[in-house]
């Protein structure tokens, strides 16, 4: 079987491609495993500075491959089971685990971004889209609710009434509306090129500051004030006086030849 997920590198940027284009990258069990294995591999690679997540073929991801997954009754149990110490199950991992990467993740969407595909994209830090991409939180069509980490990711991006309407109706909407709702970051004629350019800009910053900036906002966006302020101080202490902080600071005063080290 051809790998469901491919990784290529452009310098210090990892480009991850969902690779089931003939099926619009619909999620079968092999795709679930491929995504989680890919995230684990990227997490261990301290040389990368950003990840771009895209889909091969005519669409980003059409969601769950119902026929493939449900032909084996045990698959539902495999997807939804979770040990007591785990935060997320396998179904949720495909969206949620992108948040755990210590580098920015930019999803590039085109064609269709439905159901589980929408939830994978929401797990990224940024979403660049073609103008003709169509979106849907489609689980309502099947009499279900979204269960691939949307309850965490969607609340950070849009109003609750919009979220409820999209979840309850499962309707399809265009990129322009997705931008208005706060669900995508940018509409572009060439989102992959724009994502690469943005990733290169991010790679010019301290990898430690970028990592802790992502962690800080992910962990405090909906928490209480004390916890948020405590984390601000805790993460700042991890940055102050270290090599990458000094390099970043020196570049404001000198044409410094010093380079950043790999992230902490």
mmCIF file of C-alpha atoms in Angstrom:
data_model
loop_
_atom_site.group_PDB
_atom_site.id
_atom_site.type_symbol
_atom_site.label_atom_id
_atom_site.label_comp_id
_atom_site.label_asym_id
_atom_site.label_seq_id
_atom_site.Cartn_x
_atom_site.Cartn_y
_atom_site.Cartn_z
ATOM 1 C CA UNK A 1 0.000 0.000 0.000
ATOM 2 C CA UNK A 2 1.328 3.455 -0.908
ATOM 3 C CA UNK A 3 1.987 5.618 2.120
ATOM 4 C CA UNK A 4 -1.101 7.554 3.162
ATOM 5 C CA UNK A 5 0.995 10.533 4.278
ATOM 6 C CA UNK A 6 4.144 11.877 2.628
ATOM 7 C CA UNK A 7 6.796 14.219 4.024
ATOM 8 C CA UNK A 8 9.216 16.289 1.971
ATOM 9 C CA UNK A 9 11.530 19.024 3.136
ATOM 10 C CA UNK A 10 12.358 22.432 1.713
ATOM 11 C CA UNK A 11 15.298 23.498 3.832
ATOM 12 C CA UNK A 12 13.890 23.649 7.375
ATOM 13 C CA UNK A 13 10.223 23.476 6.356
ATOM 14 C CA UNK A 14 8.397 20.137 6.328
ATOM 15 C CA UNK A 15 5.662 19.735 3.713
ATOM 16 C CA UNK A 16 3.177 17.034 4.726
ATOM 17 C CA UNK A 17 0.796 15.712 2.072
ATOM 18 C CA UNK A 18 -2.277 13.581 2.637
ATOM 19 C CA UNK A 19 -1.767 11.032 -0.089
ATOM 20 C CA UNK A 20 -5.030 9.360 -1.029
ATOM 21 C CA UNK A 21 -5.919 11.714 -3.814
ATOM 22 C CA UNK A 22 -8.009 9.226 -5.776
ATOM 23 C CA UNK A 23 -10.394 9.151 -2.792
ATOM 24 C CA UNK A 24 -10.162 12.885 -2.062
ATOM 25 C CA UNK A 25 -7.928 11.966 0.883
ATOM 26 C CA UNK A 26 -10.864 10.477 2.758
ATOM 27 C CA UNK A 27 -9.885 9.054 6.127
ATOM 28 C CA UNK A 28 -9.546 5.272 6.262
ATOM 29 C CA UNK A 29 -7.810 3.465 9.106
ATOM 30 C CA UNK A 30 -4.467 3.621 7.336
ATOM 31 C CA UNK A 31 -4.821 7.395 7.032
ATOM 32 C CA UNK A 32 -5.547 7.739 10.764
ATOM 33 C CA UNK A 33 -2.402 5.760 11.538
ATOM 34 C CA UNK A 34 -0.359 7.606 8.927
ATOM 35 C CA UNK A 35 -1.228 11.023 10.339
ATOM 36 C CA UNK A 36 -0.441 10.110 13.936
ATOM 37 C CA UNK A 37 2.847 8.456 12.939
ATOM 38 C CA UNK A 38 3.799 11.513 10.900
ATOM 39 C CA UNK A 39 3.172 13.903 13.777
ATOM 40 C CA UNK A 40 5.289 11.722 16.074
ATOM 41 C CA UNK A 41 8.134 11.777 13.543
ATOM 42 C CA UNK A 42 7.955 15.542 13.102
ATOM 43 C CA UNK A 43 7.907 16.136 16.849
ATOM 44 C CA UNK A 44 11.288 14.446 17.166
ATOM 45 C CA UNK A 45 12.872 16.504 14.382
ATOM 46 C CA UNK A 46 14.386 19.568 16.058
ATOM 47 C CA UNK A 47 15.750 20.974 12.805
ATOM 48 C CA UNK A 48 12.374 21.851 11.273
ATOM 49 C CA UNK A 49 10.965 25.341 11.779
ATOM 50 C CA UNK A 50 7.459 24.994 10.346
ATOM 51 C CA UNK A 51 5.064 22.441 8.845
ATOM 52 C CA UNK A 52 2.806 22.886 5.833
ATOM 53 C CA UNK A 53 -0.096 20.438 5.672
ATOM 54 C CA UNK A 54 -1.832 19.878 2.343
ATOM 55 C CA UNK A 55 -3.785 17.284 0.393
ATOM 56 C CA UNK A 56 -2.760 15.643 -2.887
ATOM 57 C CA UNK A 57 -5.237 15.439 -5.733
ATOM 58 C CA UNK A 58 -8.439 17.426 -6.189
ATOM 59 C CA UNK A 59 -9.220 18.208 -2.546
ATOM 60 C CA UNK A 60 -7.741 18.655 0.902
ATOM 61 C CA UNK A 61 -9.799 15.961 2.654
ATOM 62 C CA UNK A 62 -13.378 14.806 2.135
ATOM 63 C CA UNK A 63 -13.733 13.489 5.689
ATOM 64 C CA UNK A 64 -14.287 9.985 6.980
ATOM 65 C CA UNK A 65 -14.405 7.132 4.477
ATOM 66 C CA UNK A 66 -17.573 5.642 5.962
ATOM 67 C CA UNK A 67 -17.644 2.554 3.737
ATOM 68 C CA UNK A 68 -14.040 1.623 4.435
ATOM 69 C CA UNK A 69 -14.062 2.319 8.172
ATOM 70 C CA UNK A 70 -17.457 0.866 9.079
ATOM 71 C CA UNK A 71 -17.076 -2.379 7.143
ATOM 72 C CA UNK A 72 -15.202 -3.622 10.203
ATOM 73 C CA UNK A 73 -17.321 -3.070 13.361
ATOM 74 C CA UNK A 74 -14.167 -3.047 15.503
ATOM 75 C CA UNK A 75 -12.857 0.090 13.821
ATOM 76 C CA UNK A 76 -15.262 2.375 15.686
ATOM 77 C CA UNK A 77 -13.986 1.000 18.977
ATOM 78 C CA UNK A 78 -10.375 1.456 17.852
ATOM 79 C CA UNK A 79 -11.012 5.064 16.911
ATOM 80 C CA UNK A 80 -12.887 6.040 20.077
ATOM 81 C CA UNK A 81 -11.121 4.114 22.828
ATOM 82 C CA UNK A 82 -8.893 6.095 25.145
ATOM 83 C CA UNK A 83 -6.780 5.112 28.104
ATOM 84 C CA UNK A 84 -7.259 7.031 31.348
ATOM 85 C CA UNK A 85 -3.931 8.872 31.022
ATOM 86 C CA UNK A 86 -4.492 9.959 27.405
ATOM 87 C CA UNK A 87 -5.877 13.335 26.360
ATOM 88 C CA UNK A 88 -7.269 12.258 22.995
ATOM 89 C CA UNK A 89 -8.270 9.093 21.154
ATOM 90 C CA UNK A 90 -7.204 8.045 17.656
ATOM 91 C CA UNK A 91 -10.144 9.811 15.982
ATOM 92 C CA UNK A 92 -9.277 13.052 17.771
ATOM 93 C CA UNK A 93 -5.537 12.695 17.236
ATOM 94 C CA UNK A 94 -5.710 13.533 13.528
ATOM 95 C CA UNK A 95 -6.812 17.080 14.381
ATOM 96 C CA UNK A 96 -5.575 17.572 17.915
ATOM 97 C CA UNK A 97 -1.974 16.364 17.611
ATOM 98 C CA UNK A 98 -0.949 19.175 15.240
ATOM 99 C CA UNK A 99 -1.321 21.445 18.267
ATOM 100 C CA UNK A 100 1.336 19.440 20.080
ATOM 101 C CA UNK A 101 4.018 20.138 17.478
ATOM 102 C CA UNK A 102 6.497 22.731 18.770
ATOM 103 C CA UNK A 103 6.488 24.534 15.405
ATOM 104 C CA UNK A 104 3.792 26.443 13.493
ATOM 105 C CA UNK A 105 1.518 24.323 11.298
ATOM 106 C CA UNK A 106 -0.062 25.899 8.213
ATOM 107 C CA UNK A 107 -2.880 23.977 6.529
ATOM 108 C CA UNK A 108 -3.344 24.612 2.796
ATOM 109 C CA UNK A 109 -6.855 23.740 1.649
ATOM 110 C CA UNK A 110 -8.371 23.353 -1.784
ATOM 111 C CA UNK A 111 -11.314 21.527 -3.352
ATOM 112 C CA UNK A 112 -13.275 20.073 -0.458
ATOM 113 C CA UNK A 113 -12.562 20.316 3.255
ATOM 114 C CA UNK A 114 -15.377 18.339 4.851
ATOM 115 C CA UNK A 115 -16.069 16.656 8.175
ATOM 116 C CA UNK A 116 -12.893 15.099 9.515
ATOM 117 C CA UNK A 117 -10.906 17.052 6.926
ATOM 118 C CA UNK A 118 -12.277 20.292 8.342
ATOM 119 C CA UNK A 119 -11.273 19.178 11.831
ATOM 120 C CA UNK A 120 -7.746 18.319 10.671
ATOM 121 C CA UNK A 121 -7.411 21.815 9.196
ATOM 122 C CA UNK A 122 -8.746 23.398 12.395
ATOM 123 C CA UNK A 123 -5.955 21.674 14.307
ATOM 124 C CA UNK A 124 -3.372 23.723 12.408
ATOM 125 C CA UNK A 125 -2.236 27.135 13.603
ATOM 126 C CA UNK A 126 -3.071 28.837 10.307
ATOM 127 C CA UNK A 127 -5.227 27.957 7.290
ATOM 128 C CA UNK A 128 -4.561 29.245 3.762
ATOM 129 C CA UNK A 129 -7.237 28.438 1.196
ATOM 130 C CA UNK A 130 -8.080 28.729 -2.462
ATOM 131 C CA UNK A 131 -11.117 30.903 -3.180
ATOM 132 C CA UNK A 132 -13.103 27.956 -4.532
ATOM 133 C CA UNK A 133 -12.496 25.602 -1.602
ATOM 134 C CA UNK A 134 -15.711 24.365 0.036
ATOM 135 C CA UNK A 135 -16.031 23.633 3.740
ATOM 136 C CA UNK A 136 -18.449 21.721 5.934
ATOM 137 C CA UNK A 137 -18.706 20.328 9.438
ATOM 138 C CA UNK A 138 -20.628 17.533 7.804
ATOM 139 C CA UNK A 139 -21.272 15.003 10.587
ATOM 140 C CA UNK A 140 -24.913 16.113 10.988
ATOM 141 C CA UNK A 141 -25.596 14.630 7.539
ATOM 142 C CA UNK A 142 -24.918 11.200 9.071
ATOM 143 C CA UNK A 143 -26.787 11.836 12.303
ATOM 144 C CA UNK A 144 -23.539 12.364 14.218
ATOM 145 C CA UNK A 145 -21.569 15.101 15.922
ATOM 146 C CA UNK A 146 -17.964 16.101 15.143
ATOM 147 C CA UNK A 147 -15.578 13.985 17.223
ATOM 148 C CA UNK A 148 -12.111 14.736 15.863
ATOM 149 C CA UNK A 149 -11.161 17.491 18.353
ATOM 150 C CA UNK A 150 -13.464 20.241 17.032
ATOM 151 C CA UNK A 151 -14.771 20.900 20.563
ATOM 152 C CA UNK A 152 -11.299 22.268 21.384
ATOM 153 C CA UNK A 153 -10.281 23.923 18.121
ATOM 154 C CA UNK A 154 -13.499 25.568 16.908
ATOM 155 C CA UNK A 155 -14.154 27.494 20.129
ATOM 156 C CA UNK A 156 -10.930 29.432 19.639
ATOM 157 C CA UNK A 157 -11.893 30.691 16.193
ATOM 158 C CA UNK A 158 -15.542 31.705 15.957
ATOM 159 C CA UNK A 159 -18.691 32.686 17.874
ATOM 160 C CA UNK A 160 -20.672 29.955 19.578
ATOM 161 C CA UNK A 161 -23.846 30.665 17.581
ATOM 162 C CA UNK A 162 -21.953 30.258 14.304
ATOM 163 C CA UNK A 163 -20.347 27.075 15.624
ATOM 164 C CA UNK A 164 -23.715 25.641 16.662
ATOM 165 C CA UNK A 165 -25.305 26.465 13.320
ATOM 166 C CA UNK A 166 -22.520 24.819 11.332
ATOM 167 C CA UNK A 167 -22.477 21.733 13.576
ATOM 168 C CA UNK A 168 -26.267 21.326 13.626
ATOM 169 C CA UNK A 169 -26.871 21.849 9.907
ATOM 170 C CA UNK A 170 -23.732 20.364 8.353
ATOM 171 C CA UNK A 171 -24.180 22.809 5.497
ATOM 172 C CA UNK A 172 -21.506 23.465 2.886
ATOM 173 C CA UNK A 173 -20.058 26.979 2.745
ATOM 174 C CA UNK A 174 -17.491 28.772 0.626
ATOM 175 C CA UNK A 175 -14.042 30.106 1.510
ATOM 176 C CA UNK A 176 -15.327 33.688 1.686
ATOM 177 C CA UNK A 177 -17.715 32.709 4.476
ATOM 178 C CA UNK A 178 -15.060 30.625 6.174
ATOM 179 C CA UNK A 179 -12.869 33.735 6.304
ATOM 180 C CA UNK A 180 -15.740 35.822 7.703
ATOM 181 C CA UNK A 181 -16.348 33.203 10.392
ATOM 182 C CA UNK A 182 -12.672 33.207 11.380
ATOM 183 C CA UNK A 183 -12.164 29.595 10.280
ATOM 184 C CA UNK A 184 -9.444 30.315 7.743
ATOM 185 C CA UNK A 185 -6.590 32.793 7.855
ATOM 186 C CA UNK A 186 -6.242 33.842 4.230
ATOM 187 C CA UNK A 187 -7.721 33.284 0.751
ATOM 188 C CA UNK A 188 -5.056 33.088 -1.926
ATOM 189 C CA UNK A 189 -4.629 32.370 -5.616
ATOM 190 C CA UNK A 190 -1.618 30.244 -4.673
ATOM 191 C CA UNK A 191 -1.999 29.269 -1.008
ATOM 192 C CA UNK A 192 0.901 26.825 -1.037
ATOM 193 C CA UNK A 193 3.369 29.478 -2.221
ATOM 194 C CA UNK A 194 1.981 31.972 0.264
ATOM 195 C CA UNK A 195 2.204 29.399 3.060
ATOM 196 C CA UNK A 196 5.833 28.682 2.161
ATOM 197 C CA UNK A 197 6.658 32.382 2.200
ATOM 198 C CA UNK A 198 4.980 32.789 5.586
ATOM 199 C CA UNK A 199 6.807 29.738 6.939
ATOM 200 C CA UNK A 200 10.114 31.248 5.821
ATOM 201 C CA UNK A 201 9.269 34.457 7.682
ATOM 202 C CA UNK A 202 8.541 32.474 10.840
ATOM 203 C CA UNK A 203 11.806 30.567 10.487
ATOM 204 C CA UNK A 204 13.695 33.854 10.841
ATOM 205 C CA UNK A 205 12.521 34.123 14.459
ATOM 206 C CA UNK A 206 13.945 32.304 17.457
ATOM 207 C CA UNK A 207 12.659 28.715 17.345
ATOM 208 C CA UNK A 208 12.308 28.790 21.131
ATOM 209 C CA UNK A 209 10.207 31.973 21.112
ATOM 210 C CA UNK A 210 7.971 30.569 18.363
ATOM 211 C CA UNK A 211 7.557 27.288 20.233
ATOM 212 C CA UNK A 212 6.650 28.926 23.538
ATOM 213 C CA UNK A 213 4.448 31.498 21.812
ATOM 214 C CA UNK A 214 2.384 28.670 20.328
ATOM 215 C CA UNK A 215 2.266 26.789 23.627
ATOM 216 C CA UNK A 216 1.290 29.894 25.582
ATOM 217 C CA UNK A 217 -1.665 30.779 23.381
ATOM 218 C CA UNK A 218 -2.887 27.207 22.960
ATOM 219 C CA UNK A 219 -2.807 26.621 26.691
ATOM 220 C CA UNK A 220 -4.267 29.937 27.859
ATOM 221 C CA UNK A 221 -6.859 30.935 25.245
ATOM 222 C CA UNK A 222 -9.789 29.696 27.317
ATOM 223 C CA UNK A 223 -8.227 29.320 30.761
ATOM 224 C CA UNK A 224 -8.527 31.497 33.881
ATOM 225 C CA UNK A 225 -6.446 34.637 34.367
ATOM 226 C CA UNK A 226 -4.132 33.285 37.055
ATOM 227 C CA UNK A 227 -3.199 30.182 35.058
ATOM 228 C CA UNK A 228 -2.566 32.296 31.955
ATOM 229 C CA UNK A 229 -0.375 34.817 33.755
ATOM 230 C CA UNK A 230 1.536 32.077 35.556
ATOM 231 C CA UNK A 231 2.342 30.419 32.227
ATOM 232 C CA UNK A 232 3.489 33.732 30.734
ATOM 233 C CA UNK A 233 6.078 34.082 33.459
ATOM 234 C CA UNK A 234 7.078 30.415 33.459
ATOM 235 C CA UNK A 235 7.703 30.325 29.715
ATOM 236 C CA UNK A 236 9.485 33.685 29.695
ATOM 237 C CA UNK A 237 11.928 32.365 32.296
ATOM 238 C CA UNK A 238 12.730 29.477 29.947
ATOM 239 C CA UNK A 239 13.698 31.970 27.227
ATOM 240 C CA UNK A 240 15.550 34.737 29.048
ATOM 241 C CA UNK A 241 19.323 34.695 28.710
ATOM 242 C CA UNK A 242 19.515 31.596 26.535
ATOM 243 C CA UNK A 243 21.417 31.497 23.257
ATOM 244 C CA UNK A 244 18.453 31.992 20.926
ATOM 245 C CA UNK A 245 17.177 34.927 22.984
ATOM 246 C CA UNK A 246 20.595 36.597 22.778
ATOM 247 C CA UNK A 247 20.850 36.003 19.024
ATOM 248 C CA UNK A 248 17.384 37.436 18.409
ATOM 249 C CA UNK A 249 18.152 40.482 20.561
ATOM 250 C CA UNK A 250 21.512 41.128 18.912
ATOM 251 C CA UNK A 251 19.911 41.245 15.481
ATOM 252 C CA UNK A 252 18.073 44.408 16.513
ATOM 253 C CA UNK A 253 21.393 46.228 16.955
ATOM 254 C CA UNK A 254 23.939 44.505 14.715
ATOM 255 C CA UNK A 255 24.121 42.627 11.457
ATOM 256 C CA UNK A 256 24.821 39.599 13.545
ATOM 257 C CA UNK A 257 26.527 36.597 11.943
ATOM 258 C CA UNK A 258 25.322 34.443 14.834
ATOM 259 C CA UNK A 259 22.781 31.768 14.018
ATOM 260 C CA UNK A 260 20.022 30.223 16.052
ATOM 261 C CA UNK A 261 20.508 26.832 17.657
ATOM 262 C CA UNK A 262 17.892 24.090 17.472
ATOM 263 C CA UNK A 263 14.916 24.671 19.737
ATOM 264 C CA UNK A 264 15.033 23.646 23.373
#
